[in-house]
């Protein structure tokens, strides 16, 4: 695919001149216009309307990275961020990564090219690239934790609340606990902090971690169906008496499948979600879950970004970022 650099080379002009032509600059001679037009036609070059629009926005755009907007967690988080940045005269560019590093790198490049002023990262695939690109503009990490000297981080205690959730299940008499993570069950990537919380609680409680009931890359209602299906395919001796699903979406899928197949929740298998989405109190068996302060997370991330852009100091309101267990009927 041809680039503006290719057009400039073929036309025998500078990239700046071609850029001015593309942005309808009035002071370009007719001869140069014709040279650019010929080069564009020969190279089949089509200027990026998106890039042109972004550049004309005069430095008033913030990028936000999420894994997928269909997850209600990200929808509510984006809503809170957008209200705050809009009140400060900025617009929000939403990019769904679908856990693809390439999509994340494209947004980093947009920051480098000054198409956006800063990035709020609610999903992270390339944590090792944050420090490299931070020199081009502020990067705020929201509800994730990364090893970075440059990123500004808005965090909640994901590790601590997961440990507390497992101990809560234990207090309810649960000893065989299945576990779902949004990433892998390793030390890096999605869900690392929750993984640590799960492992530490299981060790502290002297409970065995059974690899047969550990599920990776689990996100959706459909994933919940699959998890429950896999559980029931095992011999009954392998069945857990509780499952920490990592999200209310997954929890609702698990509950639905179990009940359709004649199992009782929580009598046969207790189910615990995460996020406290509005629907979690309205499912067939209301979901015991962990409440995340989504509005506060969004506001704090956006306010941190605005402060960085204005070169001001901002003190995060940590008292607004507290997680808590919400008890309902699924446990």
Coordinates of C-alpha atoms in Angstrom, one line a residue, residues 39-325:
X39 CA 1.7 10.5 -8.5
X40 CA -1.4 9.6 -6.4
X41 CA -3.2 8.2 -9.5
X42 CA -0.1 6.2 -10.6
X43 CA 0.4 4.8 -7.1
X44 CA -3.4 4.3 -6.5
X45 CA -2.9 6.3 -3.3
X46 CA -5.9 7.1 -1.2
X47 CA -5.4 9.4 1.8
X48 CA -6.6 8.3 5.1
X49 CA -9.8 10.2 5.9
X50 CA -9.6 9.1 9.5
X51 CA -6.1 10.5 9.9
X52 CA -7.1 13.7 8.2
X53 CA -10.1 14.1 10.5
X54 CA -8.0 13.4 13.5
X55 CA -5.3 15.9 12.6
X56 CA -7.9 18.5 12.0
X57 CA -9.3 18.0 15.5
X58 CA -6.5 20.3 16.8
X59 CA -5.2 18.1 19.6
X60 CA -8.3 17.4 21.4
X61 CA -8.6 13.6 21.4
X62 CA -7.9 10.9 23.9
X63 CA -7.5 7.2 22.9
X64 CA -8.9 4.5 25.1
X65 CA -8.1 0.8 24.7
X66 CA -10.5 -2.0 25.8
X67 CA -10.5 -5.7 24.9
X68 CA -14.1 -5.6 23.7
X69 CA -16.9 -3.0 24.2
X70 CA -19.6 -5.7 24.4
X71 CA -18.4 -6.6 27.9
X72 CA -20.6 -4.4 30.1
X73 CA -17.6 -3.7 32.4
X74 CA -15.9 -1.8 29.6
X75 CA -19.1 -0.2 28.4
X76 CA -19.7 1.4 31.8
X77 CA -16.0 2.3 32.2
X78 CA -15.9 4.0 28.8
X79 CA -19.1 5.9 29.7
X80 CA -17.5 7.3 32.9
X81 CA -14.3 8.3 31.1
X82 CA -16.1 9.9 28.2
X83 CA -18.2 12.1 30.4
X84 CA -15.1 13.4 32.1
X85 CA -13.0 14.1 29.0
X86 CA -16.0 15.6 27.2
X87 CA -16.5 18.1 30.0
X88 CA -12.8 19.1 29.4
X89 CA -13.3 19.7 25.7
X90 CA -11.9 16.4 24.5
X91 CA -13.3 13.6 22.4
X92 CA -12.7 9.9 23.0
X93 CA -11.4 7.5 20.4
X94 CA -12.4 3.9 21.4
X95 CA -10.3 1.0 20.1
X96 CA -11.2 -2.6 20.8
X97 CA -8.1 -4.9 20.8
X98 CA -9.8 -8.3 21.1
X99 CA -6.6 -9.2 22.9
X100 CA -4.5 -8.4 19.8
X101 CA -1.1 -6.8 20.3
X102 CA -1.2 -5.3 16.8
X103 CA -4.3 -3.2 17.6
X104 CA -2.6 -1.9 20.7
X105 CA 0.6 -1.0 18.8
X106 CA -1.4 0.9 16.2
X107 CA -2.8 3.2 19.0
X108 CA 0.8 3.7 20.3
X109 CA 1.8 4.8 16.8
X110 CA -1.2 7.2 16.7
X111 CA 0.2 8.7 19.9
X112 CA 3.7 9.0 18.3
X113 CA 2.2 10.6 15.2
X114 CA 0.3 13.2 17.4
X115 CA -3.1 12.0 16.1
X116 CA -4.1 11.6 19.8
X117 CA -3.0 13.4 22.9
X118 CA -2.8 10.5 25.3
X119 CA -3.9 6.9 25.9
X120 CA -6.0 5.4 28.7
X121 CA -5.3 1.6 28.7
X122 CA -8.1 -0.5 30.2
X123 CA -6.7 -3.6 28.4
X124 CA -3.0 -4.4 28.0
X125 CA -1.2 -6.7 25.7
X126 CA 2.2 -4.9 25.3
X127 CA 3.2 -3.7 28.7
X128 CA 6.8 -3.6 27.7
X129 CA 6.1 -1.0 25.1
X130 CA 4.5 1.6 27.5
X131 CA 7.8 3.2 28.6
X132 CA 9.0 3.4 24.9
X133 CA 5.9 5.3 23.8
X134 CA 5.4 7.4 26.9
X135 CA 7.8 10.0 25.6
X136 CA 5.2 10.9 22.9
X137 CA 2.4 11.6 25.3
X138 CA 0.8 10.6 28.7
X139 CA -0.3 7.0 29.1
X140 CA -2.7 6.1 32.0
X141 CA -3.2 2.5 33.0
X142 CA -6.7 1.9 34.4
X143 CA -7.4 -1.0 36.7
X144 CA -4.4 -3.0 35.5
X145 CA -0.9 -3.0 37.1
X146 CA 2.3 -3.0 35.0
X147 CA 6.0 -2.7 35.7
X148 CA 6.6 0.7 34.2
X149 CA 8.5 3.8 35.2
X150 CA 6.4 6.1 32.9
X151 CA 2.8 4.9 33.1
X152 CA 0.4 6.5 35.5
X153 CA -1.7 3.8 37.2
X154 CA -5.2 3.9 38.6
X155 CA -5.6 0.6 40.4
X156 CA -7.8 -1.4 42.7
X157 CA -6.7 -4.4 44.8
X158 CA -7.6 -7.2 42.4
X159 CA -5.2 -9.6 44.1
X160 CA -6.6 -8.9 47.6
X161 CA -10.2 -9.1 46.7
X162 CA -9.7 -12.4 44.8
X163 CA -8.0 -13.9 47.8
X164 CA -10.9 -12.6 50.0
X165 CA -13.5 -14.1 47.5
X166 CA -11.8 -17.6 47.7
X167 CA -11.8 -17.3 51.5
X168 CA -15.4 -16.3 51.4
X169 CA -16.2 -19.5 49.4
X170 CA -14.2 -21.5 52.0
X171 CA -16.3 -20.0 54.8
X172 CA -19.4 -21.3 53.1
X173 CA -18.0 -24.8 53.3
X174 CA -16.5 -25.0 49.8
X175 CA -13.3 -27.0 49.4
X176 CA -13.0 -27.9 45.7
X177 CA -12.9 -24.6 43.9
X178 CA -12.8 -24.2 40.1
X179 CA -11.3 -21.0 38.7
X180 CA -11.7 -19.0 35.5
X181 CA -9.3 -16.3 34.3
X182 CA -9.5 -13.8 31.4
X183 CA -6.0 -14.6 30.3
X184 CA -3.6 -17.5 31.1
X185 CA -2.9 -19.0 34.4
X186 CA 0.7 -17.8 34.3
X187 CA 2.5 -15.0 35.9
X188 CA 2.0 -12.5 33.0
X189 CA -0.9 -11.2 31.0
X190 CA -4.6 -10.8 31.7
X191 CA -5.7 -11.6 35.2
X192 CA -2.2 -11.9 36.7
X193 CA -3.2 -10.2 39.9
X194 CA -6.3 -12.2 40.4
X195 CA -4.3 -15.4 39.6
X196 CA -1.9 -14.4 42.4
X197 CA -4.8 -13.8 44.8
X198 CA -6.4 -17.2 43.9
X199 CA -3.1 -19.1 44.3
X200 CA -2.2 -17.4 47.6
X201 CA -5.6 -18.0 49.2
X202 CA -5.7 -21.7 48.1
X203 CA -2.2 -22.2 49.6
X204 CA -3.1 -20.4 52.8
X205 CA -6.3 -22.5 53.1
X206 CA -4.3 -25.7 52.3
X207 CA -6.6 -26.4 49.3
X208 CA -5.5 -28.3 46.2
X209 CA -5.4 -26.5 42.8
X210 CA -6.8 -29.0 40.3
X211 CA -5.6 -28.1 36.8
X212 CA -8.7 -30.0 35.4
X213 CA -10.9 -27.2 36.7
X214 CA -8.8 -24.2 35.8
X215 CA -10.1 -22.4 32.7
X216 CA -8.1 -19.8 30.7
X217 CA -9.2 -17.0 28.3
X218 CA -12.8 -17.0 29.6
X219 CA -14.9 -13.8 29.0
X220 CA -18.4 -14.3 27.7
X221 CA -21.8 -16.0 28.5
X222 CA -20.9 -18.5 25.8
X223 CA -17.6 -19.2 27.6
X224 CA -19.6 -19.8 30.7
X225 CA -21.7 -22.5 28.9
X226 CA -18.5 -24.1 27.8
X227 CA -17.0 -24.1 31.3
X228 CA -20.1 -25.7 32.8
X229 CA -20.3 -28.2 30.0
X230 CA -16.7 -29.2 30.6
X231 CA -17.2 -29.5 34.3
X232 CA -20.1 -31.9 33.9
X233 CA -18.2 -34.0 31.4
X234 CA -15.7 -34.9 34.1
X235 CA -16.3 -37.8 36.5
X236 CA -18.4 -36.6 39.4
X237 CA -15.4 -37.0 41.7
X238 CA -13.7 -34.1 39.7
X239 CA -16.7 -31.8 40.0
X240 CA -16.0 -28.7 42.1
X241 CA -18.4 -27.5 44.8
X242 CA -17.8 -23.9 43.8
X243 CA -16.4 -21.9 40.9
X244 CA -15.0 -18.4 40.8
X245 CA -15.8 -17.2 37.3
X246 CA -14.1 -13.9 37.1
X247 CA -17.0 -12.0 35.5
X248 CA -20.8 -11.8 35.9
X249 CA -21.2 -12.7 32.2
X250 CA -19.4 -16.0 32.6
X251 CA -21.2 -16.6 35.9
X252 CA -24.6 -16.2 34.2
X253 CA -23.6 -18.6 31.5
X254 CA -22.4 -21.2 34.0
X255 CA -25.6 -20.9 36.0
X256 CA -27.8 -21.1 33.0
X257 CA -26.1 -24.3 31.7
X258 CA -26.1 -26.0 35.1
X259 CA -29.8 -25.4 35.7
X260 CA -30.7 -26.5 32.2
X261 CA -28.9 -29.8 32.9
X262 CA -30.7 -30.4 36.2
X263 CA -28.1 -29.1 38.6
X264 CA -28.9 -26.8 41.5
X265 CA -27.1 -23.6 42.3
X266 CA -25.6 -23.3 44.9
X267 CA -26.5 -26.7 46.3
X268 CA -24.6 -28.7 43.7
X269 CA -22.1 -26.0 42.6
X270 CA -21.9 -22.5 44.0
X271 CA -21.1 -19.8 41.4
X272 CA -19.3 -16.5 42.1
X273 CA -19.0 -13.6 39.6
X274 CA -17.1 -10.4 39.4
X275 CA -18.1 -6.8 38.5
X276 CA -21.6 -6.6 40.0
X277 CA -23.2 -5.7 36.7
X278 CA -26.9 -4.5 36.9
X279 CA -28.2 -7.8 35.5
X280 CA -26.4 -9.9 38.2
X281 CA -29.2 -9.4 40.6
X282 CA -31.9 -10.4 38.1
X283 CA -30.6 -13.8 36.8
X284 CA -32.5 -17.0 37.6
X285 CA -30.2 -17.3 40.7
X286 CA -29.0 -13.9 41.7
X287 CA -25.2 -13.8 41.5
X288 CA -22.9 -13.4 44.4
X289 CA -20.2 -11.2 43.0
X290 CA -17.4 -8.6 43.6
X291 CA -18.4 -5.0 43.0
X292 CA -16.0 -2.8 41.1
X293 CA -16.3 1.0 41.4
X294 CA -16.5 1.5 37.7
X295 CA -17.7 5.1 37.7
X296 CA -14.9 6.1 40.1
X297 CA -12.3 4.2 38.0
X298 CA -13.4 6.0 34.9
X299 CA -13.4 9.4 36.5
X300 CA -10.1 9.0 38.2
X301 CA -8.4 7.7 35.0
X302 CA -9.8 10.6 33.0
X303 CA -9.0 13.2 35.6
X304 CA -5.4 11.9 35.8
X305 CA -5.1 12.2 32.0
X306 CA -6.5 15.8 32.1
X307 CA -4.0 16.7 34.8
X308 CA -1.1 15.3 32.9
X309 CA -2.1 17.2 29.7
X310 CA -2.4 20.4 31.7
X311 CA 0.9 19.6 33.5
X312 CA -0.8 19.6 36.9
X313 CA -0.4 17.4 39.9
X314 CA -3.4 15.1 40.6
X315 CA -3.9 13.0 43.8
X316 CA -5.9 9.9 43.1
X317 CA -8.9 9.4 45.4
X318 CA -8.1 5.9 46.6
X319 CA -11.0 5.9 49.0
X320 CA -13.3 5.8 46.0
X321 CA -11.6 2.7 44.5
X322 CA -12.6 0.0 47.0
X323 CA -13.8 -3.5 46.0
X324 CA -16.3 -5.4 48.0
X325 CA -18.2 -8.7 47.9

